[in-house]
Structure formats: C-alpha cells, structure tokens
Short mmCIF file of C-alpha atoms in Angstrom, two decimals:
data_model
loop_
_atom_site.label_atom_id
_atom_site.label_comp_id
_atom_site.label_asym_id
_atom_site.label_seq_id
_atom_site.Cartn_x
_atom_site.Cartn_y
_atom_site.Cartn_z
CA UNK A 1 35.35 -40.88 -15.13
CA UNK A 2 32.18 -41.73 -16.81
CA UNK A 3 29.64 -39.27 -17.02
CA UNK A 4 25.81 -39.84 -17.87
CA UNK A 5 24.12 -36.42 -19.27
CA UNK A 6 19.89 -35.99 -18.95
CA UNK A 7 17.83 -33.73 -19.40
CA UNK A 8 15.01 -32.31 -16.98
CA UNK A 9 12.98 -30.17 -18.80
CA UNK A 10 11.45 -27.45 -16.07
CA UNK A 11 8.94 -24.52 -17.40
CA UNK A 12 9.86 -24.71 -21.25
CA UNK A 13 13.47 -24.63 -19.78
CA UNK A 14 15.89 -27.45 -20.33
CA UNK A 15 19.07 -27.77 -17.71
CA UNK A 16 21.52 -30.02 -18.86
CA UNK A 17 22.78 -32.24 -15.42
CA UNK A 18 25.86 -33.62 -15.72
CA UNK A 19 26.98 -35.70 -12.70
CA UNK A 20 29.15 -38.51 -12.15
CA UNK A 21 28.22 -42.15 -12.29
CA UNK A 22 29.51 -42.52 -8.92
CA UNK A 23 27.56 -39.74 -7.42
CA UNK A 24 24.16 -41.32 -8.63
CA UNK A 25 25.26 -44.61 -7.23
CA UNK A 26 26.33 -43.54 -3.70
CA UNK A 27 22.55 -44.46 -2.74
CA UNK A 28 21.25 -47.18 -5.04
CA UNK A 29 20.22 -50.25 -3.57
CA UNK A 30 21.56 -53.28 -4.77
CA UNK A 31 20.92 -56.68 -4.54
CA UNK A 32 22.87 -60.20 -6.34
CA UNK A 33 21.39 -63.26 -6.83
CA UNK A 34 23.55 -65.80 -7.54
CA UNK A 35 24.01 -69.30 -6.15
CA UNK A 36 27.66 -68.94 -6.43
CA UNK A 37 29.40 -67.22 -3.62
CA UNK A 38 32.19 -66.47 -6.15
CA UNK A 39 30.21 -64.64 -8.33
CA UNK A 40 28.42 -62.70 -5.45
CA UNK A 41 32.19 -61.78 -3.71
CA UNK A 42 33.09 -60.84 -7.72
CA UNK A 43 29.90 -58.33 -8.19
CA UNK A 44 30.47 -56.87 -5.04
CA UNK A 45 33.92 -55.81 -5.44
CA UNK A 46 32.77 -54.59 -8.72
CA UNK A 47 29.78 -52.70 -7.14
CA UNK A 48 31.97 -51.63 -4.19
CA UNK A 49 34.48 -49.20 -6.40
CA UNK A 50 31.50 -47.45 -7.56
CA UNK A 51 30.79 -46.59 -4.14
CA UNK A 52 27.32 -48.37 -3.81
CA UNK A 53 26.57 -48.48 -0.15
CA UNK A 54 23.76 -50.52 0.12
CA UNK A 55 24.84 -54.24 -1.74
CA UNK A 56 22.85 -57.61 -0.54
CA UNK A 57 22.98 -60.65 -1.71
CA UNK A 58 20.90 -63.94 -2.13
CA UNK A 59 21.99 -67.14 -2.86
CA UNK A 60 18.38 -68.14 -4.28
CA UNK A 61 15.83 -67.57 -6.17
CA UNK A 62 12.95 -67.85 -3.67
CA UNK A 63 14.93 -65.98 -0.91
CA UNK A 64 15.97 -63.10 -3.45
CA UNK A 65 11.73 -63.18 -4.15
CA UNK A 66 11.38 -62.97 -0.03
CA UNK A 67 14.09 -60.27 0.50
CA UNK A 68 12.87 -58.28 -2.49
CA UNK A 69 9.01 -58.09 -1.02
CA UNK A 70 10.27 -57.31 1.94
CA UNK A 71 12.70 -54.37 1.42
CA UNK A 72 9.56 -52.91 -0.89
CA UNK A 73 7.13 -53.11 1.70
CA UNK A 74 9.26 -51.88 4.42
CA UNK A 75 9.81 -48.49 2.12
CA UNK A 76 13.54 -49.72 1.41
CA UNK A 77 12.78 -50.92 -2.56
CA UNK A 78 16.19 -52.38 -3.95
CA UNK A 79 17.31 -50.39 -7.50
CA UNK A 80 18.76 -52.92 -9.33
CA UNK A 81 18.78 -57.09 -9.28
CA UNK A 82 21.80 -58.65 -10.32
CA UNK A 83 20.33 -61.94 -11.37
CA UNK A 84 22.04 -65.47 -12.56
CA UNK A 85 19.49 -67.24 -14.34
CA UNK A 86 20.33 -70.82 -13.68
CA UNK A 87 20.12 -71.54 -9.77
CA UNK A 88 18.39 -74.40 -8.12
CA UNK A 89 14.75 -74.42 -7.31
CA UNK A 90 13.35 -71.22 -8.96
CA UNK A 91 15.40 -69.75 -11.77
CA UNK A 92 16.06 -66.31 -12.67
CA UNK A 93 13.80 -66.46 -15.33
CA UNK A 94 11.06 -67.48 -13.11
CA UNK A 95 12.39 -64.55 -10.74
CA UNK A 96 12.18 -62.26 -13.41
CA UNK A 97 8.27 -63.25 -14.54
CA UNK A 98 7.43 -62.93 -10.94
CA UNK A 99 8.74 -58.90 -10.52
CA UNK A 100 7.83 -58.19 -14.43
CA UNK A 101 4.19 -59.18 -13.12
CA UNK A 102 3.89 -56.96 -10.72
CA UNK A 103 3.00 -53.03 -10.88
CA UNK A 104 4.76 -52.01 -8.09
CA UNK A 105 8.05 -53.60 -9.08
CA UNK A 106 7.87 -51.52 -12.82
CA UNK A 107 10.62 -48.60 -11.77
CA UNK A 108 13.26 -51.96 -10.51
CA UNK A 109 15.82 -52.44 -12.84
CA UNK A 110 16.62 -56.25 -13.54
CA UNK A 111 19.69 -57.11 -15.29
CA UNK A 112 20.59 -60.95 -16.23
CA UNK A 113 23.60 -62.23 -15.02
CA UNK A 114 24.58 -65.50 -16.85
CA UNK A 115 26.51 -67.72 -18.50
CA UNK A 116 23.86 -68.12 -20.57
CA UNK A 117 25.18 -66.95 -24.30
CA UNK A 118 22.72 -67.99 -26.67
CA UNK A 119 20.93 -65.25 -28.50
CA UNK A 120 17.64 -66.97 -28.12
CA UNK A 121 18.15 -66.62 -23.87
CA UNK A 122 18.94 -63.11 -24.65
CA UNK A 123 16.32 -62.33 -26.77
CA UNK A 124 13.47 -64.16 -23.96
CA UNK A 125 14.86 -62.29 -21.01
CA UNK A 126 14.77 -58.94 -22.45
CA UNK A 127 11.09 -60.05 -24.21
CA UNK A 128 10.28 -60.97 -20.42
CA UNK A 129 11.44 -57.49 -18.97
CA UNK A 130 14.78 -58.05 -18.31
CA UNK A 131 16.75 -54.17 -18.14
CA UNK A 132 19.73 -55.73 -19.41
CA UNK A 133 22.22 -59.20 -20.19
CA UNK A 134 25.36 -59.81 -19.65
CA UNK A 135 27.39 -63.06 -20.15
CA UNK A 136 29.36 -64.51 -17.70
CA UNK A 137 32.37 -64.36 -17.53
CA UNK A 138 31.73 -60.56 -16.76
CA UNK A 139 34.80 -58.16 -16.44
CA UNK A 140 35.07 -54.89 -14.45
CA UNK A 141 34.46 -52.92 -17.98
CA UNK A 142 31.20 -55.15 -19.03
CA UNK A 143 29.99 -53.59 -15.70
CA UNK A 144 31.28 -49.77 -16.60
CA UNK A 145 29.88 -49.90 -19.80
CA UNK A 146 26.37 -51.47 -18.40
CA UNK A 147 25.84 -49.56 -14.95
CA UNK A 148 25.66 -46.80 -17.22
CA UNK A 149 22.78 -47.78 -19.11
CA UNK A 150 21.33 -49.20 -16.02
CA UNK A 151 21.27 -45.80 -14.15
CA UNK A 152 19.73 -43.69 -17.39
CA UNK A 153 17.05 -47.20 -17.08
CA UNK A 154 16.10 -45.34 -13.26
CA UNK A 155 16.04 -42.09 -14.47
CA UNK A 156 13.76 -42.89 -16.92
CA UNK A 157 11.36 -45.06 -14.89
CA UNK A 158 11.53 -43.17 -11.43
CA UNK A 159 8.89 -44.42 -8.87
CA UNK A 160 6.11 -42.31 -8.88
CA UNK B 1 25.22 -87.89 -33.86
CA UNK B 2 26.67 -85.62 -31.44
CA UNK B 3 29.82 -88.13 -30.48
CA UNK B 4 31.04 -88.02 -34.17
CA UNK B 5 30.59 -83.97 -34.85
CA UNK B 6 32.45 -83.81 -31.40
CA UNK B 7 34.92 -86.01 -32.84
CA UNK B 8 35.29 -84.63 -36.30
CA UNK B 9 34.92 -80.70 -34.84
CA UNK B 10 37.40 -81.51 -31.43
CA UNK B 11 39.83 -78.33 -32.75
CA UNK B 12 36.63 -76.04 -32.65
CA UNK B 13 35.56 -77.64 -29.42
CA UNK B 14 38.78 -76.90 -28.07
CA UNK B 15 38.86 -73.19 -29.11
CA UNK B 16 35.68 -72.29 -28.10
CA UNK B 17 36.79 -73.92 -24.18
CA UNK B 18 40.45 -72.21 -24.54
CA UNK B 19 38.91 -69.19 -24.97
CA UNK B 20 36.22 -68.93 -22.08
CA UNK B 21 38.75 -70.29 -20.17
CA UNK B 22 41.44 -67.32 -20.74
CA UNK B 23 38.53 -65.22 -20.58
CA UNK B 24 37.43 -66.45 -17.02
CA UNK B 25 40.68 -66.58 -15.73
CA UNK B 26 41.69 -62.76 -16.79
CA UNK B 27 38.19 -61.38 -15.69
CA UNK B 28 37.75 -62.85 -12.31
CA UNK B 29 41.24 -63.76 -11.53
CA UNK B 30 43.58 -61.19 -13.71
CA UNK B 31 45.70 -63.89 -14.71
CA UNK B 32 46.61 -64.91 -18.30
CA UNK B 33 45.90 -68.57 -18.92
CA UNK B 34 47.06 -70.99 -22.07
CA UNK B 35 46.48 -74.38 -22.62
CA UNK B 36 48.92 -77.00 -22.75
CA UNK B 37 50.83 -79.12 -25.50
CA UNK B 38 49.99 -81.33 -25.48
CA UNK B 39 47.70 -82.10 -22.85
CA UNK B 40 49.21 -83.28 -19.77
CA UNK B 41 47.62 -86.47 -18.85
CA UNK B 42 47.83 -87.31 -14.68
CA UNK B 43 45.56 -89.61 -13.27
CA UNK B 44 45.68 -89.61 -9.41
CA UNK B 45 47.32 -86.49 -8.57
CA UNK B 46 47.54 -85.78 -5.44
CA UNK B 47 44.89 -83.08 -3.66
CA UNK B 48 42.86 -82.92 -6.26
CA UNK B 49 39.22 -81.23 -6.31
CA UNK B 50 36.93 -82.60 -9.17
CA UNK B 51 33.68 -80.45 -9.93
CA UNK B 52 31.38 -81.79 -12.78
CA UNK B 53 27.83 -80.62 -14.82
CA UNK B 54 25.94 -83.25 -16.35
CA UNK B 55 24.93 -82.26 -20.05
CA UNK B 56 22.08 -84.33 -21.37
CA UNK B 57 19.97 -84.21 -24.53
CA UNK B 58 18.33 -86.72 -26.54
CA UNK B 59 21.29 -88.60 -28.54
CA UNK B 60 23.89 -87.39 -25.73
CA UNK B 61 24.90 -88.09 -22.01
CA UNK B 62 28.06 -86.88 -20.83
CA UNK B 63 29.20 -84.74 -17.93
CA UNK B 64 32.17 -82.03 -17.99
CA UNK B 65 34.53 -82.07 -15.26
CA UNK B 66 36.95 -79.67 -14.29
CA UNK B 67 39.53 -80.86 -12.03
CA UNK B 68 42.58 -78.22 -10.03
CA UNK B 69 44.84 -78.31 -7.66
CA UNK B 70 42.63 -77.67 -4.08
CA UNK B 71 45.43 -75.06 -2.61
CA UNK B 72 45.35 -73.26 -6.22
CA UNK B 73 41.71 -72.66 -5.64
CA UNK B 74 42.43 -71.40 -2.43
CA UNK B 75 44.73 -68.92 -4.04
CA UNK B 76 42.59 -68.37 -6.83
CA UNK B 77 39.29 -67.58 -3.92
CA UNK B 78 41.72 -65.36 -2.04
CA UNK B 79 42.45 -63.35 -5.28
CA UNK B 80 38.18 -62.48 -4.93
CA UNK B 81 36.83 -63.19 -1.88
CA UNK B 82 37.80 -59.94 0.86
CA UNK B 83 40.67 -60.72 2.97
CA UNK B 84 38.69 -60.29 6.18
CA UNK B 85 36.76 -63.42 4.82
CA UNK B 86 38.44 -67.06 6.11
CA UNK B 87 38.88 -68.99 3.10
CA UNK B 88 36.96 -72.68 3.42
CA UNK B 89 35.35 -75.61 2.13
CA UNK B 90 32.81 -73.37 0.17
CA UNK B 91 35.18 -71.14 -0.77
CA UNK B 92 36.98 -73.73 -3.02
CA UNK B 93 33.99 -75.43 -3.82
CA UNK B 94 32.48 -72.15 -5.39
CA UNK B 95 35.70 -71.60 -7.34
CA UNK B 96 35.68 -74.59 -8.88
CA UNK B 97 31.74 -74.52 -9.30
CA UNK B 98 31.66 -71.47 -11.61
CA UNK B 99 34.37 -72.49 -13.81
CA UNK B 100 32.82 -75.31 -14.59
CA UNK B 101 29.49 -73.41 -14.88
CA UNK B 102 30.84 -70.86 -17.32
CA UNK B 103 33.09 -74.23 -19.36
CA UNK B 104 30.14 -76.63 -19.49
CA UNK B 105 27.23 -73.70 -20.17
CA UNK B 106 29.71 -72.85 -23.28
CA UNK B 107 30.01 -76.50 -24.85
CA UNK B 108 26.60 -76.77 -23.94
CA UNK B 109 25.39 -73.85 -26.12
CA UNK B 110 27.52 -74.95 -28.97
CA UNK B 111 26.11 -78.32 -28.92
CA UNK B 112 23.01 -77.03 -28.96
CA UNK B 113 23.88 -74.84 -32.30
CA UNK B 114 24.14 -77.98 -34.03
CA UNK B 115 20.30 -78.55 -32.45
CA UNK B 116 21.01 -81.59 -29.94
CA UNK B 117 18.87 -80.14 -27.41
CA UNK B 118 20.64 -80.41 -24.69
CA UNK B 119 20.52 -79.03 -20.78
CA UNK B 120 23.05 -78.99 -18.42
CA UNK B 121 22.82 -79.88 -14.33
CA UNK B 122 24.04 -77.03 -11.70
CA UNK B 123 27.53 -78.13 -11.02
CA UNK B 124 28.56 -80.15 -7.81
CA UNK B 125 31.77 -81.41 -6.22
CA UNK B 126 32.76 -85.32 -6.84
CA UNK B 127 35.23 -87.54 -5.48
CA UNK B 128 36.90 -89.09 -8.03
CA UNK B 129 37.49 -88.49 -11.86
CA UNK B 130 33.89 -90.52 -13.82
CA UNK B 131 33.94 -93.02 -15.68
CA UNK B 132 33.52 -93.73 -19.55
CA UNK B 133 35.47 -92.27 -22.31
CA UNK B 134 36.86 -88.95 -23.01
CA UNK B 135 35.98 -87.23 -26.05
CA UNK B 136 37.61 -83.98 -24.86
CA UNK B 137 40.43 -83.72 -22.67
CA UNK B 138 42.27 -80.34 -22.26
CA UNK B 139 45.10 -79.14 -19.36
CA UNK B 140 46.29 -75.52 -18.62
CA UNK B 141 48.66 -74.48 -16.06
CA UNK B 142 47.51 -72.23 -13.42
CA UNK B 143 49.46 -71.39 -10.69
CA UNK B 144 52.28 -74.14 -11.74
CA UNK B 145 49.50 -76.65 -11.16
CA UNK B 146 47.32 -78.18 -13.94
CA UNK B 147 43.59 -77.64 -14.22
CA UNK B 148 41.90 -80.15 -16.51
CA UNK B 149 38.88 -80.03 -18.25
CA UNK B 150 37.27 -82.91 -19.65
CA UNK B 151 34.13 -83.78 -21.10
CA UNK B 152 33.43 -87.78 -20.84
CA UNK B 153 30.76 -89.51 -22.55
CA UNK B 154 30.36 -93.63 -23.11
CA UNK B 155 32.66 -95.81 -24.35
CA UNK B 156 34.92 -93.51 -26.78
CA UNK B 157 38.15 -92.48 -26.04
CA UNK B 158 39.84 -89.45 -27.48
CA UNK B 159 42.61 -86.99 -26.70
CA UNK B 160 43.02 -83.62 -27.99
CA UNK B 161 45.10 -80.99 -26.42
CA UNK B 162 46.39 -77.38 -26.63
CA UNK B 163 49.36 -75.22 -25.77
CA UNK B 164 50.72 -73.62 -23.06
CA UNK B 165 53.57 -70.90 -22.40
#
C-alpha cells in the first residue's frame, strides 16, 4: 500500500494526514490522450486498480482541447491529463502550451506520456509545464511510483 | 553517413531494439520476449499484418516495419483490451501501431544521438513488406509465431540477427 503523508498546518498546529493513495484517487478525474486505443485500454486498466472512477479518453489532440474546456466550464474540471505527445494534427506539446497558457487550467496536472526518450523532449515538456514524463513503454510500477507524485502535485496546487 | 554507422554499429542497433522490445512485451503484455538466432528470414508468410513509420532526416530515408502474425495480435489485444470489448480491425491495427511506435521512436532517437536529424511519421498499416534494402533485420518469437522488425533503407542489403529461447 502506498501511502502519501502532508501536512496541513491549522492555527500554529500541524496534523500529520496519512491516507491511502487509493482513497485520494476514488474521485480524481482523469482523462488519456492518446491516438492509440492500445495505450488508452493499457492506462485505463492501470488507472482502474487504483479505483479512479471518473477515466475518459481522447483519441486527439483537438478533441482532448474540446473535452477539456468543456468539463471546466461545466464545473466538472478533469485532475490529471495523460498525454502522448506525438498524435496527428495537434501534438501534445501543442496541447500542453495551450492549458500551460491559461490561468484557469494552473491547479490541472499534465503528465507526458511518450515514447519520446530523449532528454532534450524531457527537459522542453517539463520547461513548458508539463507535471511529469514518462517513457513509453510504461509498466504498472512507472505508474505507482508517478501517481504518487502526481497526487502531492494537487495537493499542492488545489483550485482556489 | 548514417547507412555506414548503421552498418558498422548494427550489434548496438540491435540491442538497443532487443531491449525495448522485451521491455514492451513484459509491460503491456507480461510476456518475456528474446530474439532469434539467427534471424528467421520468411518472405510471404501467410496472414501477415505489416505496420511501418517512415524515419526521415537529411542524409537518411528509410521506414521501420514491424510485421506479426494477425491472430497473435489478436491474442496479444485480448491480453489488454477488457473482455466485454469485441476484438477487431482496430484492435489489431493498434497493437501493431504502438509497437512500432515505441521500436521506430527508439532507433529514431539513437540516430539522432549521432545528430542526423531525423523525424519519424505516425505509424500506419501496409500491405505488403517495402521495398529497398535492409540494413536491419531482426525476428522474435511471440506466441510460436515470428514478429519481425526491419528497418529498410535504399539499395543496401544487410542481415543481422539475435537469439531466441
């Protein structure tokens, strides 16, 4: 079980939280982009043992732009993009300048998903915003040790 | 000139694919894969699905192509995709389309350490194996069946293989 510790401080009192990863995930909203429907079907079973509920997908980088605006504005915000960075038409990267550009987006976390190994693509997505990288192919424990970082990422940047 | 270092460096070239490839195949599919030796070489064999990525840079043209068996892909989908999901055309295709994403993205990277500036096309389905010359040719057995990988540029013709248990 892996556990992520924080600390709220409350009226010059700290309280130590411990919970389990799998209890802060229950409610995340999660969406993949990915133009390959392997990839999607892999992240989701991934996802799926952590007990995330809410898990869409897009197969595109304008449609993941489209579905992202319009979970926002209809109060539903997704948590965390799952993003290939290679796709037809609009790439990741270009998804990820788009959301990094824009305020209301800041508390989203954005993590590449890519075959992508060279240091230089790693070093430009996270320069561009990017919450995290990881290289395709990506097991079940790349994702336990990442999620991790990714939730303490929310916690951190909570909307407002 | 990129066909000579792949040429004089085909034993790195071939490591670096073996091992995405064993990495692939354990992460998405939980099976442990090893190359053959040497290669096996079958033109023609029967029910064959053929995906390929074009990788292009200045001094370089050449496209990688992965080629399997179309019913092990279907095994190899069924392995991911839930079973309340019916297993199609797409299904196969996108099997064999991120293999040869993750293969060709690789040797396309470690051309580019050796600064040929090269890109590489979003991988499609083709009918039949391409033409021109191998300068990499590698086989592993999956499922009894052998997946191929090649990567075929002009004119040259090389072989190189590695082992399987």
């Amino acid at each position: 079980m892996l556990f992520l510790a924080f600390i709220q401080p409350l009226s010059n009192k700290c309280y130590f939280i411990i919970m389990s990863i799998k209890e802060q995930c229950e409610n995340l909203r999660v969406i993949l982009v990915d133009d390959s429907v392997l990839m999607r079907n892999i992240l989701t079973g991934y996802l799926s043992e952590y007990g995330i509920k809410t898990i869409k997908s897009a197969s595109d980088g304008q449609s993941a732009i489209h579905d992202i605006t319009i979970a926002s504005n209809g109060g539903q915000p997704f948590d965390i993009v799952f993003l290939d960075w290679n796709m037809p038409g609009l790439s990741g990267f270009d998804v990820l300048n788009h959301f990094r550009a824009k305020k209301e987006f800041d508390s989203m976390a954005i993590v590449m998903v890519t075959a992508e190994n060279k240091q230089k693509s790693v070093l430009e997505a996270i320069r561009a915003g990017a919450t995290g990288y990881m290289i395709k192919p990506v097991s079940k424990e790349d994702l336990d040790a990442k999620l991790p970082q990714v939730v303490g990422w929310l916690q951190r940047n909570k909307r407002p | 000139m990129p066909k000579n270092y792949i040429k004089n460096n085909q034993p790195e070239f071939s490591r670096i694919i073996t091992s995405v490839v064993r990495d692939t195949f354990k992460a998405y599919f939980d099976m442990d894969v090893v190359a053959d030796y040497p290669p096996v070489v079958a033109n023609n064999l029967p029910n064959r699905v053929y995906c390929k990525a074009h990788i292009e840079g200045e001094s370089l043209k050449g496209d990688v192509v992965v080629s399997l068996n179309q019913d092990t892909l279907l095994k190899l989908a069924r392995k991911v995709y839930p079973p309340s999901l019916p297993l199609d055309d797409d299904a196969v295709a996108g099997c064999a389309e991120e293999i040869t994403n993750i293969v060709g993205t690789r040797l396309k990277n470690f051309l580019n350490h050796q600064n040929f500036d090269a890109s590489i096309t979003t991988p499609t389905l083709c009918t039949c194996p391409q033409s021109g010359s191998q300068l990499l040719h590698l086989s592993f057995t999956v499922e009894n069946q052998s997946m191929m990988i090649d990567f075929i540029v002009e004119d040259e013709r090389l072989h190189y293989s590695v082992t399987q248990h």
